[in-house]
Amino acid sequence: MKQTMPRKVALVANCLLNQNAKVCEGARYRGLVSPVVEALRSRGYVLQQLPCPELAFAGARRWWAVYEQYDTPAYRAHCRRLALAIAPLIESYLRNGDEVILIGLDGSPSTGVRFTSSKPDWGGRPNRPEDDWEIVPRRGVWIEELEAELGRRGLPPLPATGWALDMGRFDEAGSRRDLEEFLDSRESGGAGPRNKDSGTS
Amino acid sequence: MSNDSRGWRIALVPDTLMNPPHDERAALPDVLNLLEASGHGVLQLPQPGEHRLLLAVTADQVAEYSHHGYAVLAIGLRGLSDNGLHWRRLAPLLRNRGVALPPRHIVRRDGDVALESQRLAAFLANYDLPAEEQRRWRV
């Protein structure tokens, strides 16, 4: 990729630009999650969509699942393949001196950043009458594998947050405030496109 | 899926149309705004270059959508290699997965922006799966 002036780049969870990727009954918007897109574009971020790990693995009509159900060797291998697909782009941004941030999906078993969903005894017939999973503070499986691949390439950890779509009761106004505080704290903290000469490895 | 808001429609979009260069921004339709208005989700295609694995991953996703009642279309940009759609590589990947090639709309760079926006909006509004296919899947 040709070198360009350093930019601000937001790696965005697939379903934040495409709610059709969500598990059945999980879509809160028709397509784009417009508050996220607006918050990022208004602050000058370039959008880079991440692949959806669950859709290509378990399909468009998959059951709901928690972290423990996706924490399998086969799913992690699938996530590593996706990480290999997208990591060269991320690496090129970082080598160009771009400021790169990650916006995941809090509560997701795959794309959670600050929180994921957990219920170790989920399994078998999908007959849970209530939303009885727990929210625990850890990455989802996909984000763990993506960060591991970036680490193998000698790239620094990315500043990251999550849009709280999968935390149980969805609070759009609260999620928007939360995201804007994260983005504005980066501005006020002096974060910006990295000096190209500072190196990233 | 009564508690679900998905639009069942998805657009393949080149990176350049999602993130237009600063000096071209005023000369191109605001594609994300038009997609938001029409209820389409986005699958972003990378800048021209070698992206074999990423395009294979994209083809997997398009196949999954196409086989389960989602309408997938593509928006290209004239002047980019393959109109920014990586069609020479993506088309065989889709055929290998048994997917009919999505309809394409090509945005012109030198056209009137308002007119180009209208043309794109009409394309987005007018394409969907036949009613019978919609009824089969979208319940």
Short mmCIF file of N, CA, C and O in Angstrom, two decimals, chain B residues 1-115:
data_model
loop_
_atom_site.label_atom_id
_atom_site.label_comp_id
_atom_site.label_asym_id
_atom_site.label_seq_id
_atom_site.Cartn_x
_atom_site.Cartn_y
_atom_site.Cartn_z
N MET B 1 -38.43 -13.46 13.93
CA MET B 1 -37.47 -12.40 14.29
C MET B 1 -38.19 -11.09 14.55
O MET B 1 -37.83 -10.05 14.04
N SER B 2 -39.25 -11.12 15.32
CA SER B 2 -40.09 -9.94 15.47
C SER B 2 -39.37 -8.82 16.19
O SER B 2 -39.69 -7.65 16.00
N ASN B 3 -38.39 -9.15 17.04
CA ASN B 3 -37.68 -8.10 17.76
C ASN B 3 -36.39 -7.70 17.06
O ASN B 3 -35.46 -7.25 17.70
N ASP B 4 -36.36 -7.85 15.79
CA ASP B 4 -35.11 -7.68 15.05
C ASP B 4 -35.31 -6.62 13.98
O ASP B 4 -36.31 -6.62 13.28
N SER B 5 -34.33 -5.73 13.84
CA SER B 5 -34.50 -4.59 12.93
C SER B 5 -33.71 -4.72 11.64
O SER B 5 -33.66 -3.77 10.86
N ARG B 6 -33.09 -5.85 11.39
CA ARG B 6 -32.21 -5.94 10.21
C ARG B 6 -32.96 -5.61 8.93
O ARG B 6 -34.16 -5.89 8.81
N GLY B 7 -32.22 -5.06 7.96
CA GLY B 7 -32.83 -4.64 6.71
C GLY B 7 -32.79 -5.69 5.63
O GLY B 7 -33.41 -5.52 4.57
N TRP B 8 -32.02 -6.76 5.82
CA TRP B 8 -31.91 -7.87 4.86
C TRP B 8 -31.25 -7.44 3.56
O TRP B 8 -31.36 -8.14 2.55
N ARG B 9 -30.61 -6.29 3.53
CA ARG B 9 -29.99 -5.82 2.29
C ARG B 9 -28.57 -5.34 2.61
O ARG B 9 -28.34 -4.66 3.62
N ILE B 10 -27.65 -5.70 1.74
CA ILE B 10 -26.23 -5.48 2.00
C ILE B 10 -25.56 -4.98 0.73
O ILE B 10 -25.86 -5.47 -0.37
N ALA B 11 -24.65 -4.05 0.89
CA ALA B 11 -23.90 -3.50 -0.25
C ALA B 11 -22.41 -3.76 -0.09
O ALA B 11 -21.85 -3.51 0.97
N LEU B 12 -21.81 -4.27 -1.16
CA LEU B 12 -20.36 -4.33 -1.24
C LEU B 12 -19.88 -2.94 -1.65
O LEU B 12 -20.33 -2.41 -2.67
N VAL B 13 -18.96 -2.37 -0.89
CA VAL B 13 -18.57 -0.97 -1.11
C VAL B 13 -17.04 -0.86 -1.08
O VAL B 13 -16.41 -1.30 -0.11
N PRO B 14 -16.44 -0.26 -2.12
CA PRO B 14 -14.99 -0.06 -2.10
C PRO B 14 -14.57 0.90 -0.99
O PRO B 14 -15.30 1.85 -0.66
N ASP B 15 -13.39 0.68 -0.48
CA ASP B 15 -12.84 1.55 0.56
C ASP B 15 -12.90 3.02 0.13
O ASP B 15 -13.23 3.89 0.95
N THR B 16 -12.59 3.30 -1.12
CA THR B 16 -12.53 4.70 -1.56
C THR B 16 -13.88 5.39 -1.47
O THR B 16 -13.95 6.60 -1.26
N LEU B 17 -14.97 4.63 -1.63
CA LEU B 17 -16.29 5.26 -1.49
C LEU B 17 -16.70 5.40 -0.02
O LEU B 17 -17.48 6.28 0.33
N MET B 18 -16.16 4.53 0.83
CA MET B 18 -16.46 4.67 2.26
C MET B 18 -15.63 5.77 2.89
O MET B 18 -16.08 6.46 3.80
N ASN B 19 -14.40 5.88 2.42
CA ASN B 19 -13.47 6.85 2.99
C ASN B 19 -12.86 7.68 1.86
O ASN B 19 -11.69 7.54 1.54
N PRO B 20 -13.67 8.53 1.23
CA PRO B 20 -13.14 9.26 0.07
C PRO B 20 -11.99 10.17 0.46
O PRO B 20 -12.01 10.76 1.56
N PRO B 21 -10.99 10.29 -0.39
CA PRO B 21 -9.91 11.23 -0.12
C PRO B 21 -10.48 12.64 0.08
O PRO B 21 -11.50 12.99 -0.52
N HIS B 22 -9.81 13.42 0.90
CA HIS B 22 -10.33 14.74 1.25
C HIS B 22 -10.66 15.58 0.03
O HIS B 22 -11.71 16.22 -0.03
N ASP B 23 -9.78 15.52 -0.97
CA ASP B 23 -9.98 16.40 -2.13
C ASP B 23 -11.06 15.89 -3.07
O ASP B 23 -11.42 16.56 -4.03
N GLU B 24 -11.60 14.71 -2.82
CA GLU B 24 -12.65 14.19 -3.69
C GLU B 24 -14.00 14.15 -2.99
O GLU B 24 -15.01 13.77 -3.59
N ARG B 25 -14.01 14.49 -1.72
CA ARG B 25 -15.21 14.28 -0.91
C ARG B 25 -16.44 15.00 -1.50
O ARG B 25 -17.52 14.44 -1.57
N ALA B 26 -16.22 16.23 -1.94
CA ALA B 26 -17.36 17.01 -2.43
C ALA B 26 -17.80 16.55 -3.82
O ALA B 26 -18.90 16.88 -4.26
N ALA B 27 -16.96 15.78 -4.48
CA ALA B 27 -17.27 15.38 -5.86
C ALA B 27 -17.92 14.00 -5.93
O ALA B 27 -18.25 13.53 -7.01
N LEU B 28 -18.10 13.36 -4.79
CA LEU B 28 -18.67 12.01 -4.77
C LEU B 28 -19.92 11.97 -3.89
O LEU B 28 -20.01 12.71 -2.90
N PRO B 29 -20.87 11.11 -4.23
CA PRO B 29 -22.03 10.94 -3.34
C PRO B 29 -21.57 10.49 -1.96
O PRO B 29 -20.56 9.79 -1.83
N ASP B 30 -22.32 10.90 -0.93
CA ASP B 30 -22.04 10.39 0.41
C ASP B 30 -22.68 9.00 0.52
O ASP B 30 -23.84 8.85 0.91
N VAL B 31 -21.91 8.01 0.17
CA VAL B 31 -22.45 6.66 0.02
C VAL B 31 -22.95 6.11 1.36
O VAL B 31 -24.01 5.46 1.42
N LEU B 32 -22.24 6.38 2.43
CA LEU B 32 -22.70 5.84 3.72
C LEU B 32 -24.04 6.45 4.13
O LEU B 32 -24.89 5.74 4.67
N ASN B 33 -24.21 7.72 3.87
CA ASN B 33 -25.51 8.34 4.18
C ASN B 33 -26.64 7.72 3.36
O ASN B 33 -27.74 7.46 3.86
N LEU B 34 -26.35 7.48 2.09
CA LEU B 34 -27.37 6.88 1.22
C LEU B 34 -27.69 5.45 1.67
O LEU B 34 -28.84 5.02 1.65
N LEU B 35 -26.66 4.72 2.08
CA LEU B 35 -26.89 3.35 2.54
C LEU B 35 -27.66 3.33 3.86
O LEU B 35 -28.51 2.47 4.09
N GLU B 36 -27.35 4.29 4.71
CA GLU B 36 -28.08 4.38 5.98
C GLU B 36 -29.56 4.65 5.70
O GLU B 36 -30.43 4.03 6.29
N ALA B 37 -29.80 5.58 4.77
CA ALA B 37 -31.19 5.95 4.46
C ALA B 37 -31.96 4.79 3.84
O ALA B 37 -33.17 4.65 4.06
N SER B 38 -31.28 3.96 3.09
CA SER B 38 -31.97 2.86 2.41
C SER B 38 -31.96 1.58 3.24
O SER B 38 -32.55 0.57 2.83
N GLY B 39 -31.30 1.60 4.38
CA GLY B 39 -31.33 0.44 5.26
C GLY B 39 -30.39 -0.68 4.87
O GLY B 39 -30.61 -1.83 5.24
N HIS B 40 -29.35 -0.34 4.12
CA HIS B 40 -28.38 -1.36 3.73
C HIS B 40 -27.24 -1.45 4.74
O HIS B 40 -26.77 -0.45 5.27
N GLY B 41 -26.79 -2.67 4.97
CA GLY B 41 -25.53 -2.86 5.66
C GLY B 41 -24.39 -2.84 4.66
O GLY B 41 -24.61 -2.86 3.45
N VAL B 42 -23.17 -2.79 5.17
CA VAL B 42 -21.99 -2.64 4.32
C VAL B 42 -21.05 -3.83 4.49
O VAL B 42 -20.84 -4.32 5.60
N LEU B 43 -20.52 -4.29 3.37
CA LEU B 43 -19.32 -5.13 3.39
C LEU B 43 -18.24 -4.35 2.65
O LEU B 43 -18.36 -4.11 1.45
N GLN B 44 -17.23 -3.95 3.37
CA GLN B 44 -16.19 -3.07 2.82
C GLN B 44 -15.17 -3.88 2.02
O GLN B 44 -14.67 -4.91 2.49
N LEU B 45 -14.86 -3.38 0.84
CA LEU B 45 -13.81 -3.99 0.03
C LEU B 45 -12.54 -3.16 0.14
O LEU B 45 -12.61 -1.93 0.19
N PRO B 46 -11.38 -3.81 0.19
CA PRO B 46 -10.14 -3.07 0.43
C PRO B 46 -9.69 -2.28 -0.79
O PRO B 46 -10.18 -2.49 -1.90
N GLN B 47 -8.75 -1.40 -0.55
CA GLN B 47 -8.13 -0.64 -1.65
C GLN B 47 -7.53 -1.62 -2.65
O GLN B 47 -7.24 -2.77 -2.30
N PRO B 48 -7.34 -1.19 -3.91
CA PRO B 48 -6.71 -2.09 -4.89
C PRO B 48 -5.41 -2.66 -4.35
O PRO B 48 -4.66 -1.97 -3.66
N GLY B 49 -5.16 -3.92 -4.66
CA GLY B 49 -3.96 -4.60 -4.19
C GLY B 49 -4.22 -6.07 -4.03
O GLY B 49 -5.31 -6.56 -4.35
N GLU B 50 -3.23 -6.78 -3.55
CA GLU B 50 -3.36 -8.22 -3.33
C GLU B 50 -4.03 -8.47 -1.97
O GLU B 50 -3.46 -8.15 -0.93
N HIS B 51 -5.21 -8.99 -2.01
CA HIS B 51 -5.92 -9.27 -0.76
C HIS B 51 -6.59 -10.64 -0.88
O HIS B 51 -7.80 -10.77 -0.66
N ARG B 52 -5.83 -11.65 -1.28
CA ARG B 52 -6.43 -12.95 -1.60
C ARG B 52 -7.27 -13.50 -0.45
O ARG B 52 -8.42 -13.88 -0.63
N LEU B 53 -6.67 -13.52 0.73
CA LEU B 53 -7.38 -14.14 1.86
C LEU B 53 -8.59 -13.30 2.28
O LEU B 53 -9.66 -13.84 2.56
N LEU B 54 -8.41 -11.99 2.30
CA LEU B 54 -9.52 -11.12 2.71
C LEU B 54 -10.68 -11.23 1.73
O LEU B 54 -11.86 -11.25 2.13
N LEU B 55 -10.39 -11.33 0.44
CA LEU B 55 -11.47 -11.47 -0.54
C LEU B 55 -12.15 -12.83 -0.42
O LEU B 55 -13.37 -12.95 -0.62
N ALA B 56 -11.38 -13.86 -0.09
CA ALA B 56 -11.99 -15.18 0.14
C ALA B 56 -12.92 -15.13 1.34
O ALA B 56 -14.03 -15.69 1.32
N VAL B 57 -12.49 -14.44 2.38
CA VAL B 57 -13.34 -14.27 3.57
C VAL B 57 -14.61 -13.50 3.21
O VAL B 57 -15.72 -13.84 3.64
N THR B 58 -14.46 -12.46 2.40
CA THR B 58 -15.62 -11.69 1.96
C THR B 58 -16.57 -12.56 1.15
O THR B 58 -17.80 -12.51 1.33
N ALA B 59 -16.01 -13.37 0.26
CA ALA B 59 -16.85 -14.26 -0.56
C ALA B 59 -17.61 -15.25 0.31
O ALA B 59 -18.78 -15.56 0.04
N ASP B 60 -16.97 -15.75 1.36
CA ASP B 60 -17.66 -16.66 2.29
C ASP B 60 -18.89 -15.96 2.88
O ASP B 60 -19.97 -16.56 3.02
N GLN B 61 -18.70 -14.71 3.26
CA GLN B 61 -19.81 -13.98 3.90
C GLN B 61 -20.93 -13.70 2.89
O GLN B 61 -22.12 -13.88 3.20
N VAL B 62 -20.55 -13.29 1.67
CA VAL B 62 -21.57 -13.02 0.65
C VAL B 62 -22.35 -14.30 0.36
O VAL B 62 -23.58 -14.28 0.20
N ALA B 63 -21.65 -15.43 0.29
CA ALA B 63 -22.33 -16.70 0.02
C ALA B 63 -23.34 -17.02 1.11
O ALA B 63 -24.48 -17.43 0.83
N GLU B 64 -22.93 -16.83 2.34
CA GLU B 64 -23.84 -17.13 3.45
C GLU B 64 -25.09 -16.25 3.38
O GLU B 64 -26.21 -16.73 3.56
N TYR B 65 -24.89 -14.98 3.11
CA TYR B 65 -26.05 -14.08 3.00
C TYR B 65 -26.93 -14.48 1.80
O TYR B 65 -28.15 -14.55 1.91
N SER B 66 -26.29 -14.71 0.68
CA SER B 66 -27.07 -14.97 -0.54
C SER B 66 -27.87 -16.25 -0.44
O SER B 66 -28.93 -16.37 -1.05
N HIS B 67 -27.40 -17.19 0.34
CA HIS B 67 -28.10 -18.47 0.49
C HIS B 67 -29.19 -18.42 1.56
O HIS B 67 -29.87 -19.43 1.80
N HIS B 68 -29.33 -17.27 2.22
CA HIS B 68 -30.31 -17.21 3.32
C HIS B 68 -31.21 -15.98 3.26
O HIS B 68 -31.57 -15.42 4.30
N GLY B 69 -31.54 -15.54 2.06
CA GLY B 69 -32.59 -14.55 1.90
C GLY B 69 -32.18 -13.10 1.97
O GLY B 69 -33.03 -12.21 2.08
N TYR B 70 -30.89 -12.84 1.91
CA TYR B 70 -30.41 -11.45 1.93
C TYR B 70 -30.14 -10.98 0.50
O TYR B 70 -29.66 -11.76 -0.33
N ALA B 71 -30.45 -9.74 0.22
CA ALA B 71 -30.17 -9.14 -1.09
C ALA B 71 -28.81 -8.46 -1.02
O ALA B 71 -28.61 -7.55 -0.22
N VAL B 72 -27.90 -8.90 -1.87
CA VAL B 72 -26.55 -8.33 -1.88
C VAL B 72 -26.34 -7.64 -3.22
O VAL B 72 -26.61 -8.22 -4.27
N LEU B 73 -25.85 -6.42 -3.17
CA LEU B 73 -25.52 -5.68 -4.39
C LEU B 73 -24.14 -5.07 -4.23
O LEU B 73 -23.53 -5.15 -3.15
N ALA B 74 -23.63 -4.48 -5.30
CA ALA B 74 -22.28 -3.90 -5.27
C ALA B 74 -22.29 -2.51 -5.87
O ALA B 74 -23.00 -2.24 -6.84
N ILE B 75 -21.50 -1.63 -5.25
CA ILE B 75 -21.38 -0.25 -5.73
C ILE B 75 -19.91 -0.01 -6.08
O ILE B 75 -19.05 -0.11 -5.20
N GLY B 76 -19.65 0.28 -7.34
CA GLY B 76 -18.27 0.53 -7.74
C GLY B 76 -18.02 2.00 -8.00
O GLY B 76 -18.94 2.82 -7.96
N LEU B 77 -16.78 2.32 -8.25
CA LEU B 77 -16.39 3.71 -8.55
C LEU B 77 -15.54 3.71 -9.81
O LEU B 77 -14.46 3.11 -9.85
N ARG B 78 -16.06 4.37 -10.84
CA ARG B 78 -15.33 4.43 -12.10
C ARG B 78 -13.98 5.11 -11.89
O ARG B 78 -13.87 6.06 -11.13
N GLY B 79 -13.00 4.57 -12.57
CA GLY B 79 -11.66 5.17 -12.45
C GLY B 79 -10.75 4.36 -11.56
O GLY B 79 -9.53 4.50 -11.62
N LEU B 80 -11.31 3.50 -10.73
CA LEU B 80 -10.50 2.59 -9.93
C LEU B 80 -10.31 1.28 -10.69
O LEU B 80 -11.15 0.91 -11.51
N SER B 81 -9.23 0.60 -10.42
CA SER B 81 -9.03 -0.71 -10.99
C SER B 81 -10.23 -1.60 -10.64
O SER B 81 -10.62 -1.69 -9.47
N ASP B 82 -10.84 -2.21 -11.68
CA ASP B 82 -12.02 -3.07 -11.44
C ASP B 82 -13.14 -2.30 -10.73
O ASP B 82 -13.94 -2.90 -10.00
N ASN B 83 -13.16 -1.00 -10.91
CA ASN B 83 -14.14 -0.13 -10.24
C ASN B 83 -14.10 -0.26 -8.72
O ASN B 83 -15.08 0.00 -8.02
N GLY B 84 -12.95 -0.71 -8.22
CA GLY B 84 -12.78 -0.84 -6.77
C GLY B 84 -13.42 -2.08 -6.19
O GLY B 84 -13.40 -2.28 -4.97
N LEU B 85 -13.96 -2.94 -7.06
CA LEU B 85 -14.74 -4.09 -6.57
C LEU B 85 -13.95 -5.40 -6.60
O LEU B 85 -14.49 -6.43 -6.19
N HIS B 86 -12.73 -5.38 -7.08
CA HIS B 86 -11.91 -6.61 -7.15
C HIS B 86 -12.66 -7.71 -7.90
O HIS B 86 -12.55 -8.88 -7.54
N TRP B 87 -13.40 -7.32 -8.93
CA TRP B 87 -14.34 -8.26 -9.55
C TRP B 87 -13.63 -9.44 -10.19
O TRP B 87 -14.15 -10.56 -10.18
N ARG B 88 -12.44 -9.18 -10.77
CA ARG B 88 -11.75 -10.30 -11.45
C ARG B 88 -11.40 -11.41 -10.47
O ARG B 88 -11.32 -12.57 -10.84
N ARG B 89 -11.17 -11.07 -9.23
CA ARG B 89 -10.88 -12.10 -8.24
C ARG B 89 -12.16 -12.53 -7.50
O ARG B 89 -12.37 -13.70 -7.23
N LEU B 90 -13.00 -11.55 -7.20
CA LEU B 90 -14.19 -11.86 -6.38
C LEU B 90 -15.22 -12.69 -7.15
O LEU B 90 -15.83 -13.61 -6.59
N ALA B 91 -15.41 -12.39 -8.43
CA ALA B 91 -16.44 -13.09 -9.20
C ALA B 91 -16.20 -14.60 -9.22
O ALA B 91 -17.14 -15.37 -8.94
N PRO B 92 -14.99 -15.07 -9.55
CA PRO B 92 -14.80 -16.54 -9.50
C PRO B 92 -14.95 -17.12 -8.11
O PRO B 92 -15.44 -18.25 -7.95
N LEU B 93 -14.56 -16.37 -7.10
CA LEU B 93 -14.75 -16.86 -5.73
C LEU B 93 -16.23 -17.05 -5.42
O LEU B 93 -16.63 -18.03 -4.78
N LEU B 94 -17.04 -16.13 -5.88
CA LEU B 94 -18.49 -16.24 -5.65
C LEU B 94 -19.08 -17.39 -6.46
O LEU B 94 -19.89 -18.17 -5.96
N ARG B 95 -18.66 -17.50 -7.73
CA ARG B 95 -19.17 -18.61 -8.55
C ARG B 95 -18.82 -19.95 -7.91
O ARG B 95 -19.64 -20.87 -7.89
N ASN B 96 -17.60 -20.06 -7.40
CA ASN B 96 -17.19 -21.32 -6.76
C ASN B 96 -18.04 -21.66 -5.55
O ASN B 96 -18.09 -22.81 -5.11
N ARG B 97 -18.65 -20.65 -4.97
CA ARG B 97 -19.50 -20.87 -3.80
C ARG B 97 -20.99 -20.95 -4.19
O ARG B 97 -21.85 -20.91 -3.32
N GLY B 98 -21.25 -21.01 -5.49
CA GLY B 98 -22.62 -21.15 -5.96
C GLY B 98 -23.45 -19.90 -5.81
O GLY B 98 -24.67 -19.97 -5.63
N VAL B 99 -22.81 -18.74 -5.90
CA VAL B 99 -23.52 -17.47 -5.70
C VAL B 99 -23.66 -16.73 -7.03
O VAL B 99 -22.68 -16.57 -7.76
N ALA B 100 -24.88 -16.32 -7.35
CA ALA B 100 -25.08 -15.46 -8.52
C ALA B 100 -24.40 -14.12 -8.26
O ALA B 100 -24.44 -13.61 -7.13
N LEU B 101 -23.77 -13.56 -9.28
CA LEU B 101 -23.05 -12.31 -9.06
C LEU B 101 -24.01 -11.18 -8.71
O LEU B 101 -25.04 -11.01 -9.37
N PRO B 102 -23.69 -10.42 -7.68
CA PRO B 102 -24.58 -9.32 -7.27
C PRO B 102 -24.68 -8.26 -8.37
O PRO B 102 -23.72 -8.04 -9.11
N PRO B 103 -25.85 -7.63 -8.49
CA PRO B 103 -25.96 -6.51 -9.44
C PRO B 103 -25.03 -5.38 -9.03
O PRO B 103 -24.80 -5.17 -7.84
N ARG B 104 -24.52 -4.68 -10.04
CA ARG B 104 -23.54 -3.62 -9.76
C ARG B 104 -24.05 -2.27 -10.24
O ARG B 104 -24.67 -2.18 -11.29
N HIS B 105 -23.70 -1.27 -9.48
CA HIS B 105 -23.93 0.12 -9.89
C HIS B 105 -22.58 0.84 -9.82
O HIS B 105 -21.89 0.75 -8.79
N ILE B 106 -22.23 1.52 -10.89
CA ILE B 106 -20.93 2.19 -10.91
C ILE B 106 -21.13 3.70 -10.79
O ILE B 106 -21.81 4.32 -11.62
N VAL B 107 -20.54 4.28 -9.77
CA VAL B 107 -20.61 5.73 -9.57
C VAL B 107 -19.57 6.39 -10.48
O VAL B 107 -18.43 5.94 -10.55
N ARG B 108 -20.00 7.47 -11.13
CA ARG B 108 -19.08 8.21 -12.00
C ARG B 108 -18.43 9.34 -11.22
O ARG B 108 -19.09 10.03 -10.46
N ARG B 109 -17.16 9.50 -11.47
CA ARG B 109 -16.42 10.54 -10.73
C ARG B 109 -16.67 11.92 -11.30
O ARG B 109 -16.64 12.91 -10.58
N ASP B 110 -16.90 11.97 -12.61
CA ASP B 110 -16.98 13.28 -13.25
C ASP B 110 -18.42 13.74 -13.45
O ASP B 110 -18.68 14.71 -14.14
N GLY B 111 -19.35 13.03 -12.83
CA GLY B 111 -20.74 13.39 -13.03
C GLY B 111 -21.19 14.46 -12.04
O GLY B 111 -20.45 14.85 -11.13
N ASP B 112 -22.40 14.92 -12.24
CA ASP B 112 -23.01 15.84 -11.30
C ASP B 112 -23.31 15.08 -10.00
O ASP B 112 -23.96 14.04 -10.03
N VAL B 113 -22.83 15.60 -8.87
CA VAL B 113 -22.92 14.83 -7.62
C VAL B 113 -24.37 14.57 -7.23
O VAL B 113 -24.72 13.45 -6.81
N ALA B 114 -25.22 15.58 -7.39
CA ALA B 114 -26.63 15.40 -7.02
C ALA B 114 -27.27 14.32 -7.88
O ALA B 114 -28.02 13.47 -7.39
N LEU B 115 -26.94 14.35 -9.16
CA LEU B 115 -27.50 13.35 -10.07
C LEU B 115 -26.96 11.97 -9.76
O LEU B 115 -27.71 10.98 -9.75
#
